[in-house]
Short mmCIF file of N, CA and C in Angstrom, two decimals:
data_model
loop_
_atom_site.label_atom_id
_atom_site.label_comp_id
_atom_site.label_asym_id
_atom_site.label_seq_id
_atom_site.Cartn_x
_atom_site.Cartn_y
_atom_site.Cartn_z
N MET A 1 11.78 -9.09 3.53
CA MET A 1 13.08 -9.15 4.05
C MET A 1 13.91 -8.06 3.88
N SER A 2 14.95 -8.06 4.63
CA SER A 2 15.86 -6.99 4.57
C SER A 2 16.68 -6.70 3.26
N GLU A 3 16.95 -5.49 2.96
CA GLU A 3 17.70 -5.16 1.68
C GLU A 3 19.13 -5.73 1.74
N ILE A 4 19.47 -6.74 1.24
CA ILE A 4 20.87 -7.12 1.19
C ILE A 4 21.56 -6.82 -0.28
N PRO A 5 22.76 -5.99 -0.16
CA PRO A 5 23.23 -5.72 -1.39
C PRO A 5 23.62 -6.91 -2.13
N ARG A 6 23.59 -6.69 -3.50
CA ARG A 6 23.91 -7.74 -4.27
C ARG A 6 25.56 -8.26 -4.21
N GLY A 7 25.60 -9.54 -4.24
CA GLY A 7 26.92 -10.06 -4.09
C GLY A 7 27.62 -9.86 -5.48
N ARG A 8 28.95 -10.01 -5.43
CA ARG A 8 29.89 -9.86 -6.44
C ARG A 8 30.58 -11.15 -6.81
N SER A 9 31.34 -11.36 -7.87
CA SER A 9 31.95 -12.56 -8.00
C SER A 9 33.07 -12.21 -9.00
N GLU A 10 34.37 -13.13 -8.88
CA GLU A 10 35.41 -13.09 -9.64
C GLU A 10 35.43 -14.55 -10.09
N THR A 11 35.99 -14.68 -11.50
CA THR A 11 36.27 -16.26 -11.77
C THR A 11 37.75 -16.12 -12.46
N HIS A 12 38.40 -17.13 -11.94
CA HIS A 12 39.84 -17.29 -12.41
C HIS A 12 40.10 -18.69 -12.85
N ASP A 13 40.78 -19.07 -13.77
CA ASP A 13 41.09 -20.38 -14.43
C ASP A 13 39.97 -20.94 -14.81
N GLY A 14 38.82 -20.32 -15.19
CA GLY A 14 37.72 -20.98 -15.89
C GLY A 14 36.85 -21.51 -14.73
N ASP A 15 37.02 -22.18 -13.62
CA ASP A 15 36.22 -22.69 -12.73
C ASP A 15 36.45 -22.24 -11.27
N ALA A 16 37.36 -21.50 -11.00
CA ALA A 16 37.58 -21.14 -9.49
C ALA A 16 36.93 -19.69 -9.33
N HIS A 17 36.00 -19.64 -8.34
CA HIS A 17 35.12 -18.58 -8.09
C HIS A 17 35.45 -18.08 -6.85
N LEU A 18 35.34 -16.69 -6.60
CA LEU A 18 35.48 -16.06 -5.52
C LEU A 18 34.21 -15.19 -5.30
N LEU A 19 33.11 -15.39 -4.32
CA LEU A 19 32.12 -14.47 -4.05
C LEU A 19 32.22 -13.55 -2.97
N ARG A 20 31.70 -12.30 -3.02
CA ARG A 20 31.89 -11.29 -2.00
C ARG A 20 30.72 -10.68 -1.70
N TYR A 21 30.21 -10.54 -0.37
CA TYR A 21 29.28 -9.68 -0.02
C TYR A 21 29.76 -8.79 1.20
N VAL A 22 29.29 -7.50 0.92
CA VAL A 22 29.45 -6.76 2.23
C VAL A 22 28.01 -6.01 2.63
N MET A 23 27.78 -6.24 3.95
CA MET A 23 26.59 -5.52 4.48
C MET A 23 26.78 -5.02 5.78
N ASP A 24 26.13 -3.93 6.14
CA ASP A 24 26.01 -3.38 7.22
C ASP A 24 24.81 -3.70 8.08
N LEU A 25 25.03 -4.44 9.04
CA LEU A 25 23.86 -5.02 9.90
C LEU A 25 23.76 -4.22 11.07
N PRO A 26 22.43 -3.44 11.41
CA PRO A 26 22.16 -2.92 12.53
C PRO A 26 21.96 -3.53 13.85
N HIS A 27 23.11 -4.36 14.15
CA HIS A 27 23.15 -5.18 15.28
C HIS A 27 24.62 -4.96 15.84
N PRO A 28 24.66 -5.28 17.14
CA PRO A 28 26.13 -5.07 17.78
C PRO A 28 27.00 -6.28 17.61
N LEU A 29 28.31 -6.15 17.24
CA LEU A 29 29.30 -7.03 16.86
C LEU A 29 29.05 -8.36 17.77
N PRO A 30 29.04 -8.60 18.90
CA PRO A 30 28.95 -9.82 19.58
C PRO A 30 27.50 -10.65 19.24
N VAL A 31 26.47 -9.86 18.71
CA VAL A 31 25.26 -10.49 18.41
C VAL A 31 25.50 -11.18 17.10
N VAL A 32 26.01 -10.38 16.03
CA VAL A 32 26.47 -11.04 14.75
C VAL A 32 27.36 -11.95 14.78
N TRP A 33 28.40 -11.89 15.61
CA TRP A 33 29.36 -13.12 15.74
C TRP A 33 28.66 -14.35 16.30
N ALA A 34 27.82 -14.17 17.14
CA ALA A 34 27.03 -15.32 17.64
C ALA A 34 26.17 -16.10 16.58
N ALA A 35 25.82 -15.22 15.66
CA ALA A 35 24.73 -15.75 14.77
C ALA A 35 25.64 -16.56 13.55
N VAL A 36 26.98 -15.92 13.29
CA VAL A 36 27.89 -16.69 12.26
C VAL A 36 28.89 -17.61 12.66
N ALA A 37 29.10 -17.59 13.88
CA ALA A 37 30.26 -18.45 14.51
C ALA A 37 29.81 -19.35 15.67
N SER A 38 28.62 -19.63 15.87
CA SER A 38 28.22 -20.62 17.01
C SER A 38 27.28 -21.58 16.42
N PRO A 39 27.15 -22.77 17.03
CA PRO A 39 26.31 -23.92 16.75
C PRO A 39 24.92 -23.51 17.00
N GLU A 40 24.81 -22.47 18.05
CA GLU A 40 23.41 -21.87 18.51
C GLU A 40 22.79 -20.90 17.46
N GLY A 41 23.80 -20.05 16.80
CA GLY A 41 23.30 -19.10 15.91
C GLY A 41 23.14 -19.47 14.53
N LEU A 42 23.99 -20.35 14.06
CA LEU A 42 24.06 -20.83 12.60
C LEU A 42 22.56 -21.37 12.14
N PRO A 43 22.00 -22.21 12.84
CA PRO A 43 20.69 -22.69 12.46
C PRO A 43 19.44 -21.93 12.11
N GLY A 44 19.61 -20.60 12.80
CA GLY A 44 18.60 -19.63 12.60
C GLY A 44 18.54 -19.00 11.23
N TRP A 45 19.54 -19.19 10.37
CA TRP A 45 19.62 -18.55 9.04
C TRP A 45 20.43 -19.31 8.09
N LEU A 46 21.29 -20.24 8.45
CA LEU A 46 22.12 -21.12 7.48
C LEU A 46 22.13 -22.53 7.64
N CYS A 47 22.62 -23.17 8.57
CA CYS A 47 22.73 -24.61 8.76
C CYS A 47 23.06 -24.95 10.22
N GLU A 48 22.97 -26.25 10.56
CA GLU A 48 23.29 -26.95 11.60
C GLU A 48 24.99 -26.87 11.53
N ALA A 49 25.61 -26.66 12.66
CA ALA A 49 27.11 -26.93 12.64
C ALA A 49 27.43 -27.82 13.95
N ASP A 50 27.53 -29.14 13.61
CA ASP A 50 28.00 -30.08 14.54
C ASP A 50 28.70 -31.06 14.03
N PRO A 51 30.06 -31.27 14.39
CA PRO A 51 30.66 -30.28 15.52
C PRO A 51 31.09 -28.98 14.78
N LEU A 52 31.24 -28.03 15.78
CA LEU A 52 32.01 -26.88 15.41
C LEU A 52 33.01 -26.51 16.54
N GLU A 53 34.25 -26.78 16.29
CA GLU A 53 35.22 -26.55 17.33
C GLU A 53 35.94 -25.21 17.14
N PRO A 54 35.56 -24.21 17.98
CA PRO A 54 36.01 -22.80 17.93
C PRO A 54 37.35 -22.48 18.06
N ARG A 55 38.17 -23.18 17.23
CA ARG A 55 39.67 -22.74 17.21
C ARG A 55 40.31 -23.18 15.75
N LEU A 56 41.41 -22.50 15.60
CA LEU A 56 42.16 -22.82 14.49
C LEU A 56 42.35 -24.31 14.31
N GLY A 57 42.13 -24.89 13.34
CA GLY A 57 42.19 -26.29 12.93
C GLY A 57 41.17 -27.41 13.58
N GLY A 58 40.19 -26.63 13.98
CA GLY A 58 38.96 -27.47 14.66
C GLY A 58 38.12 -28.06 13.53
N LYS A 59 37.45 -29.05 14.10
CA LYS A 59 36.50 -29.84 13.15
C LYS A 59 35.26 -28.80 12.99
N VAL A 60 34.77 -29.00 11.67
CA VAL A 60 33.32 -28.50 11.65
C VAL A 60 32.64 -29.25 10.45
N THR A 61 31.48 -29.36 10.86
CA THR A 61 30.45 -30.22 9.87
C THR A 61 29.26 -29.18 9.65
N LEU A 62 28.78 -29.02 8.42
CA LEU A 62 27.69 -28.11 8.27
C LEU A 62 26.79 -28.85 7.63
N ARG A 63 25.33 -28.69 8.07
CA ARG A 63 24.29 -29.50 7.57
C ARG A 63 23.23 -28.55 7.15
N TRP A 64 23.00 -28.52 5.97
CA TRP A 64 21.85 -27.56 5.62
C TRP A 64 20.49 -28.09 5.85
N LEU A 65 19.68 -27.15 6.43
CA LEU A 65 18.48 -27.89 6.78
C LEU A 65 17.18 -27.51 5.91
N ASN A 66 17.57 -27.06 4.75
CA ASN A 66 16.63 -27.02 3.70
C ASN A 66 17.05 -28.00 2.53
N SER A 67 17.91 -28.79 2.71
CA SER A 67 18.26 -29.70 1.62
C SER A 67 19.11 -31.00 2.58
N ASP A 68 19.51 -31.82 1.88
CA ASP A 68 20.45 -33.02 2.38
C ASP A 68 21.81 -32.72 2.40
N THR A 69 22.21 -31.41 2.16
CA THR A 69 23.63 -31.12 1.86
C THR A 69 24.23 -31.22 3.31
N GLU A 70 25.36 -32.01 3.18
CA GLU A 70 26.36 -31.87 4.58
C GLU A 70 27.81 -31.99 3.88
N VAL A 71 28.50 -30.97 4.44
CA VAL A 71 30.18 -30.77 4.22
C VAL A 71 30.71 -30.78 5.48
N SER A 72 31.91 -31.35 5.38
CA SER A 72 32.88 -31.33 6.60
C SER A 72 34.08 -30.84 6.32
N GLY A 73 34.91 -30.29 7.29
CA GLY A 73 36.21 -29.71 6.99
C GLY A 73 36.89 -29.33 8.39
N ARG A 74 37.67 -28.12 8.22
CA ARG A 74 38.34 -27.70 9.33
C ARG A 74 37.98 -25.98 9.55
N VAL A 75 38.15 -25.52 10.61
CA VAL A 75 38.18 -24.16 10.84
C VAL A 75 39.65 -23.69 10.37
N THR A 76 39.74 -22.96 9.36
CA THR A 76 40.98 -22.48 8.75
C THR A 76 41.38 -21.05 9.14
N ALA A 77 40.54 -20.31 9.99
CA ALA A 77 40.89 -18.83 10.39
C ALA A 77 39.82 -18.91 11.58
N TRP A 78 40.38 -18.31 12.74
CA TRP A 78 39.46 -18.18 13.97
C TRP A 78 40.13 -16.97 14.94
N ASP A 79 39.51 -15.76 14.99
CA ASP A 79 40.03 -14.84 15.66
C ASP A 79 38.78 -14.25 16.23
N PRO A 80 38.30 -14.67 17.44
CA PRO A 80 37.04 -14.42 18.09
C PRO A 80 36.50 -12.89 18.04
N ASP A 81 35.42 -12.99 17.99
CA ASP A 81 34.56 -11.62 17.39
C ASP A 81 35.08 -10.88 16.09
N VAL A 82 35.94 -11.39 15.45
CA VAL A 82 36.36 -10.76 14.15
C VAL A 82 36.43 -11.72 12.91
N VAL A 83 36.95 -12.91 12.79
CA VAL A 83 36.96 -13.73 11.73
C VAL A 83 36.78 -15.35 12.17
N ALA A 84 35.65 -15.87 11.32
CA ALA A 84 35.35 -17.26 11.44
C ALA A 84 35.63 -17.70 9.93
N GLU A 85 36.40 -18.73 9.76
CA GLU A 85 36.44 -19.30 8.37
C GLU A 85 36.54 -20.71 8.50
N TYR A 86 35.62 -21.43 7.43
CA TYR A 86 35.34 -22.78 7.56
C TYR A 86 35.86 -23.26 6.06
N THR A 87 36.88 -24.21 5.79
CA THR A 87 37.06 -24.77 4.82
C THR A 87 36.51 -26.15 4.62
N VAL A 88 35.55 -26.47 3.70
CA VAL A 88 34.69 -27.78 3.97
C VAL A 88 34.81 -28.40 2.46
N GLY A 89 34.13 -29.28 2.28
CA GLY A 89 33.89 -30.04 1.19
C GLY A 89 34.12 -29.24 -0.14
N PRO A 90 34.53 -29.77 -1.29
CA PRO A 90 34.77 -29.06 -2.63
C PRO A 90 33.38 -28.22 -3.06
N SER A 91 32.44 -28.91 -2.84
CA SER A 91 31.31 -27.92 -3.48
C SER A 91 31.06 -26.47 -2.82
N HIS A 92 31.56 -26.38 -1.39
CA HIS A 92 31.32 -25.21 -0.69
C HIS A 92 32.65 -24.44 -0.34
N GLY A 93 33.85 -25.05 -0.53
CA GLY A 93 35.03 -24.58 -0.38
C GLY A 93 35.40 -23.95 0.79
N ARG A 94 35.99 -22.45 0.62
CA ARG A 94 36.15 -21.69 1.83
C ARG A 94 35.13 -20.80 2.09
N ILE A 95 34.69 -20.62 3.34
CA ILE A 95 33.53 -19.85 3.69
C ILE A 95 34.35 -18.89 4.73
N ARG A 96 34.22 -17.45 4.61
CA ARG A 96 34.92 -16.64 5.58
C ARG A 96 33.79 -15.48 6.02
N PHE A 97 33.75 -15.25 7.14
CA PHE A 97 33.09 -14.21 7.85
C PHE A 97 34.11 -13.30 8.43
N HIS A 98 33.98 -12.11 8.19
CA HIS A 98 34.95 -11.05 8.62
C HIS A 98 34.00 -9.98 9.33
N LEU A 99 34.24 -9.61 10.65
CA LEU A 99 33.22 -8.79 11.27
C LEU A 99 34.06 -7.55 11.74
N GLU A 100 33.64 -6.30 11.51
CA GLU A 100 34.20 -5.10 12.16
C GLU A 100 33.02 -4.17 12.63
N PRO A 101 33.36 -3.22 13.45
CA PRO A 101 32.36 -2.21 13.86
C PRO A 101 31.89 -1.45 12.64
N GLY A 102 30.45 -1.12 12.68
CA GLY A 102 29.95 -0.24 11.70
C GLY A 102 30.47 1.19 11.87
N SER A 103 30.46 1.95 10.72
CA SER A 103 30.76 3.27 10.88
C SER A 103 29.84 4.30 11.67
N GLY A 104 30.24 5.28 12.19
CA GLY A 104 29.18 6.17 12.84
C GLY A 104 28.86 5.96 14.32
N GLY A 105 29.44 4.88 14.90
CA GLY A 105 29.40 4.46 16.27
C GLY A 105 28.10 4.16 16.88
N ASP A 106 27.22 3.71 15.91
CA ASP A 106 25.70 3.33 16.22
C ASP A 106 25.53 1.85 16.69
N GLY A 107 26.48 1.20 16.95
CA GLY A 107 26.49 -0.25 17.46
C GLY A 107 26.16 -1.12 16.12
N SER A 108 26.35 -0.70 14.85
CA SER A 108 26.22 -1.57 13.79
C SER A 108 27.35 -2.41 13.52
N THR A 109 27.24 -3.49 12.67
CA THR A 109 28.30 -4.34 12.32
C THR A 109 28.47 -4.42 10.77
N VAL A 110 29.54 -4.23 10.26
CA VAL A 110 29.96 -4.77 8.83
C VAL A 110 30.35 -6.03 8.86
N LEU A 111 29.62 -6.86 7.84
CA LEU A 111 30.04 -8.17 7.73
C LEU A 111 30.64 -8.25 6.14
N ARG A 112 31.79 -8.73 6.23
CA ARG A 112 32.37 -8.95 4.92
C ARG A 112 32.66 -10.47 4.77
N PHE A 113 31.89 -10.91 3.60
CA PHE A 113 31.87 -12.50 3.40
C PHE A 113 32.57 -12.74 2.18
N THR A 114 33.19 -13.91 2.19
CA THR A 114 33.81 -14.38 1.01
C THR A 114 33.75 -15.81 0.82
N ASN A 115 33.34 -16.30 -0.28
CA ASN A 115 33.30 -17.84 -0.35
C ASN A 115 34.14 -18.17 -1.72
N GLU A 116 35.03 -19.10 -1.59
CA GLU A 116 35.90 -19.35 -2.65
C GLU A 116 35.59 -20.93 -2.93
N PHE A 117 35.50 -21.35 -4.23
CA PHE A 117 35.10 -22.74 -4.58
C PHE A 117 35.38 -22.99 -6.02
N ARG A 118 35.24 -24.11 -6.53
CA ARG A 118 35.41 -24.60 -7.72
C ARG A 118 34.14 -25.06 -8.31
N GLY A 119 33.72 -24.72 -9.54
CA GLY A 119 32.60 -25.15 -10.09
C GLY A 119 32.07 -24.59 -11.54
N SER A 120 31.07 -24.72 -12.04
CA SER A 120 30.73 -24.16 -13.31
C SER A 120 30.22 -22.89 -13.06
N ALA A 121 30.06 -22.12 -14.36
CA ALA A 121 29.38 -20.67 -14.17
C ALA A 121 28.15 -20.85 -13.72
N GLU A 122 27.39 -21.90 -14.18
CA GLU A 122 25.82 -21.95 -13.59
C GLU A 122 25.96 -22.14 -12.00
N TYR A 123 26.75 -22.98 -11.48
CA TYR A 123 26.85 -23.26 -10.26
C TYR A 123 27.26 -21.83 -9.38
N ARG A 124 28.00 -21.11 -9.89
CA ARG A 124 28.41 -19.81 -9.40
C ARG A 124 27.20 -18.92 -9.19
N LEU A 125 26.31 -18.98 -10.22
CA LEU A 125 24.97 -18.12 -10.11
C LEU A 125 24.12 -18.75 -9.01
N ASP A 126 24.17 -20.21 -9.02
CA ASP A 126 23.28 -20.75 -7.98
C ASP A 126 23.85 -20.37 -6.56
N CYS A 127 25.15 -20.44 -6.24
CA CYS A 127 25.76 -19.87 -5.08
C CYS A 127 25.48 -18.37 -4.68
N LEU A 128 25.59 -17.50 -5.73
CA LEU A 128 25.34 -16.12 -5.64
C LEU A 128 23.80 -16.01 -4.84
N ALA A 129 22.91 -16.60 -5.49
CA ALA A 129 21.43 -16.61 -5.34
C ALA A 129 21.26 -17.38 -3.83
N GLY A 130 21.87 -18.34 -3.51
CA GLY A 130 21.90 -18.90 -2.38
C GLY A 130 22.38 -18.13 -1.24
N TRP A 131 23.56 -17.84 -1.30
CA TRP A 131 24.17 -16.84 0.04
C TRP A 131 23.33 -15.56 0.05
N HIS A 132 22.86 -15.03 -1.04
CA HIS A 132 21.87 -13.76 -0.95
C HIS A 132 20.84 -14.07 -0.08
N GLU A 133 20.01 -15.16 -0.50
CA GLU A 133 18.85 -15.59 0.22
C GLU A 133 19.11 -15.88 1.98
N HIS A 134 20.24 -16.35 1.91
CA HIS A 134 21.00 -16.81 3.46
C HIS A 134 21.14 -15.64 4.15
N PHE A 135 21.66 -14.52 3.46
CA PHE A 135 21.86 -13.19 4.35
C PHE A 135 20.67 -12.51 4.49
N GLU A 136 19.43 -12.55 3.60
CA GLU A 136 18.38 -12.06 3.99
C GLU A 136 17.87 -12.88 5.32
N ARG A 137 17.95 -14.09 5.29
CA ARG A 137 17.39 -14.91 6.50
C ARG A 137 18.39 -14.67 7.95
N LEU A 138 19.55 -14.27 7.62
CA LEU A 138 20.48 -13.80 8.65
C LEU A 138 19.74 -12.36 9.13
N ALA A 139 19.57 -11.49 8.25
CA ALA A 139 18.93 -10.05 8.84
C ALA A 139 17.65 -10.50 9.58
N ALA A 140 16.94 -11.21 9.01
CA ALA A 140 15.57 -11.55 9.80
C ALA A 140 15.77 -12.21 11.24
N ALA A 141 16.93 -13.06 11.13
CA ALA A 141 17.25 -13.80 12.59
C ALA A 141 17.76 -12.93 13.63
N LEU A 142 18.46 -11.90 13.03
CA LEU A 142 18.97 -10.89 13.87
C LEU A 142 18.07 -10.04 14.46
N ASP A 143 16.98 -9.61 13.63
CA ASP A 143 15.89 -9.11 14.09
C ASP A 143 14.84 -9.76 14.88
N GLY A 144 15.29 -11.12 15.46
CA GLY A 144 14.23 -11.93 16.15
C GLY A 144 13.33 -12.88 15.37
N HIS A 145 13.71 -13.14 14.22
CA HIS A 145 12.89 -13.96 13.24
C HIS A 145 13.78 -15.04 12.58
N PRO A 146 14.09 -16.09 13.58
CA PRO A 146 14.96 -17.11 12.86
C PRO A 146 14.06 -18.06 11.87
N SER A 147 14.89 -18.58 10.78
CA SER A 147 14.07 -19.35 9.82
C SER A 147 13.37 -20.64 10.46
N ASP A 148 12.31 -20.91 9.93
CA ASP A 148 11.55 -22.18 10.18
C ASP A 148 11.76 -22.88 8.97
N TRP A 149 12.78 -23.82 9.01
CA TRP A 149 13.08 -24.48 7.78
C TRP A 149 12.03 -25.40 7.14
N ARG A 150 11.08 -25.88 8.10
CA ARG A 150 9.94 -26.49 7.65
C ARG A 150 9.09 -25.96 6.40
N ASP A 151 9.29 -24.50 6.55
CA ASP A 151 8.26 -23.71 5.61
C ASP A 151 9.14 -23.26 4.51
N TRP A 152 10.43 -23.66 4.20
CA TRP A 152 11.32 -23.24 3.22
C TRP A 152 10.65 -23.70 1.73
N SER A 153 10.91 -22.96 0.86
CA SER A 153 10.53 -23.31 -0.60
C SER A 153 11.56 -22.72 -1.42
N PRO A 154 11.80 -23.10 -2.69
CA PRO A 154 12.70 -22.39 -3.38
C PRO A 154 12.22 -21.31 -4.21
N GLU A 155 11.01 -20.62 -4.04
CA GLU A 155 10.67 -19.55 -4.79
C GLU A 155 11.70 -18.31 -4.85
N ARG A 156 11.99 -17.91 -3.58
CA ARG A 156 12.93 -16.73 -3.43
C ARG A 156 14.18 -17.01 -3.99
N TRP A 157 14.80 -18.09 -3.92
CA TRP A 157 15.98 -18.49 -4.48
C TRP A 157 16.03 -18.46 -6.06
N ARG A 158 14.94 -18.89 -6.42
CA ARG A 158 14.58 -18.83 -8.04
C ARG A 158 14.80 -17.41 -8.40
N HIS A 159 13.92 -16.62 -7.72
CA HIS A 159 13.69 -15.18 -8.12
C HIS A 159 15.38 -14.53 -8.03
N LEU A 160 16.02 -14.83 -7.16
CA LEU A 160 17.38 -14.09 -6.85
C LEU A 160 18.05 -14.71 -8.08
N ARG A 161 18.09 -16.06 -8.26
CA ARG A 161 18.88 -16.66 -9.37
C ARG A 161 18.73 -16.00 -10.63
N GLU A 162 17.32 -15.81 -10.93
CA GLU A 162 17.14 -15.02 -12.40
C GLU A 162 17.69 -13.63 -12.29
N LEU A 163 17.69 -12.79 -11.17
CA LEU A 163 18.18 -11.59 -11.06
C LEU A 163 19.80 -11.75 -11.40
N TYR A 164 20.56 -12.69 -10.64
CA TYR A 164 21.83 -12.61 -10.86
C TYR A 164 22.33 -13.19 -12.25
N GLU A 165 21.39 -13.98 -12.96
CA GLU A 165 21.65 -14.42 -14.26
C GLU A 165 21.33 -13.17 -15.28
N ARG A 166 20.44 -12.53 -14.94
CA ARG A 166 20.16 -11.18 -15.65
C ARG A 166 21.40 -10.45 -15.70
N ASP A 167 21.89 -10.19 -14.55
CA ASP A 167 22.95 -9.10 -14.52
C ASP A 167 24.16 -9.72 -15.34
N GLU A 168 24.21 -11.10 -15.59
CA GLU A 168 25.26 -11.69 -16.18
C GLU A 168 25.05 -11.55 -17.80
N ALA A 169 23.93 -11.25 -18.20
CA ALA A 169 23.52 -11.22 -19.70
C ALA A 169 24.36 -10.26 -20.45
N PRO A 170 24.81 -10.65 -21.69
CA PRO A 170 25.57 -9.39 -22.36
C PRO A 170 24.70 -8.28 -22.90
N TRP A 171 25.06 -7.12 -22.80
CA TRP A 171 24.31 -6.05 -23.26
C TRP A 171 23.99 -6.02 -24.66
N PRO A 172 23.02 -5.67 -25.07
CA PRO A 172 22.57 -5.71 -26.65
C PRO A 172 23.62 -4.74 -27.32
N LYS A 173 23.96 -5.04 -28.38
CA LYS A 173 24.76 -4.21 -29.24
C LYS A 173 24.15 -3.11 -29.82
N TRP A 174 24.69 -1.72 -29.54
CA TRP A 174 24.09 -0.70 -29.97
C TRP A 174 24.59 -0.18 -31.38
N GLU A 175 23.62 -0.03 -32.31
CA GLU A 175 24.17 0.57 -33.53
C GLU A 175 23.48 1.91 -33.83
N PRO A 176 24.02 2.81 -34.03
CA PRO A 176 23.58 4.28 -34.28
C PRO A 176 22.83 4.28 -35.70
#
């Protein structure tokens, strides 16, 4: 799978989390937009979106294809080809995709992703691993290999979860 940079997170007020990912995808902006902001593109790497009303205030329901998770809400930001933001049930909160042309004029796209939600520190690590795996799947889908959700298993997620947890572990105390 593609090399996706590690996500970062901030925690405020004990259980309010903000996850951030930034990745440079070697695909033109309209192709990436279709993958992150259309009912046709989302199932190839993330979930079904039905309905997805592509306008500010529009209805959105996201159904994950590797679990029984379903969340509904509203489109809370919509700037075609630039920003798609969905605010859905409390477990997934605010999900924002911001696209911009890549540097160098090579037709690439920079995806800036944020996810704001409330939950435990453990759930934050679960989400970091989950989004990371989904972004690997996005890269594969953009390369012409959409996810076959019938073959999904949690091994990759578990591995990523362990890596994010290891990053959180305190450093051993050094004593001279």
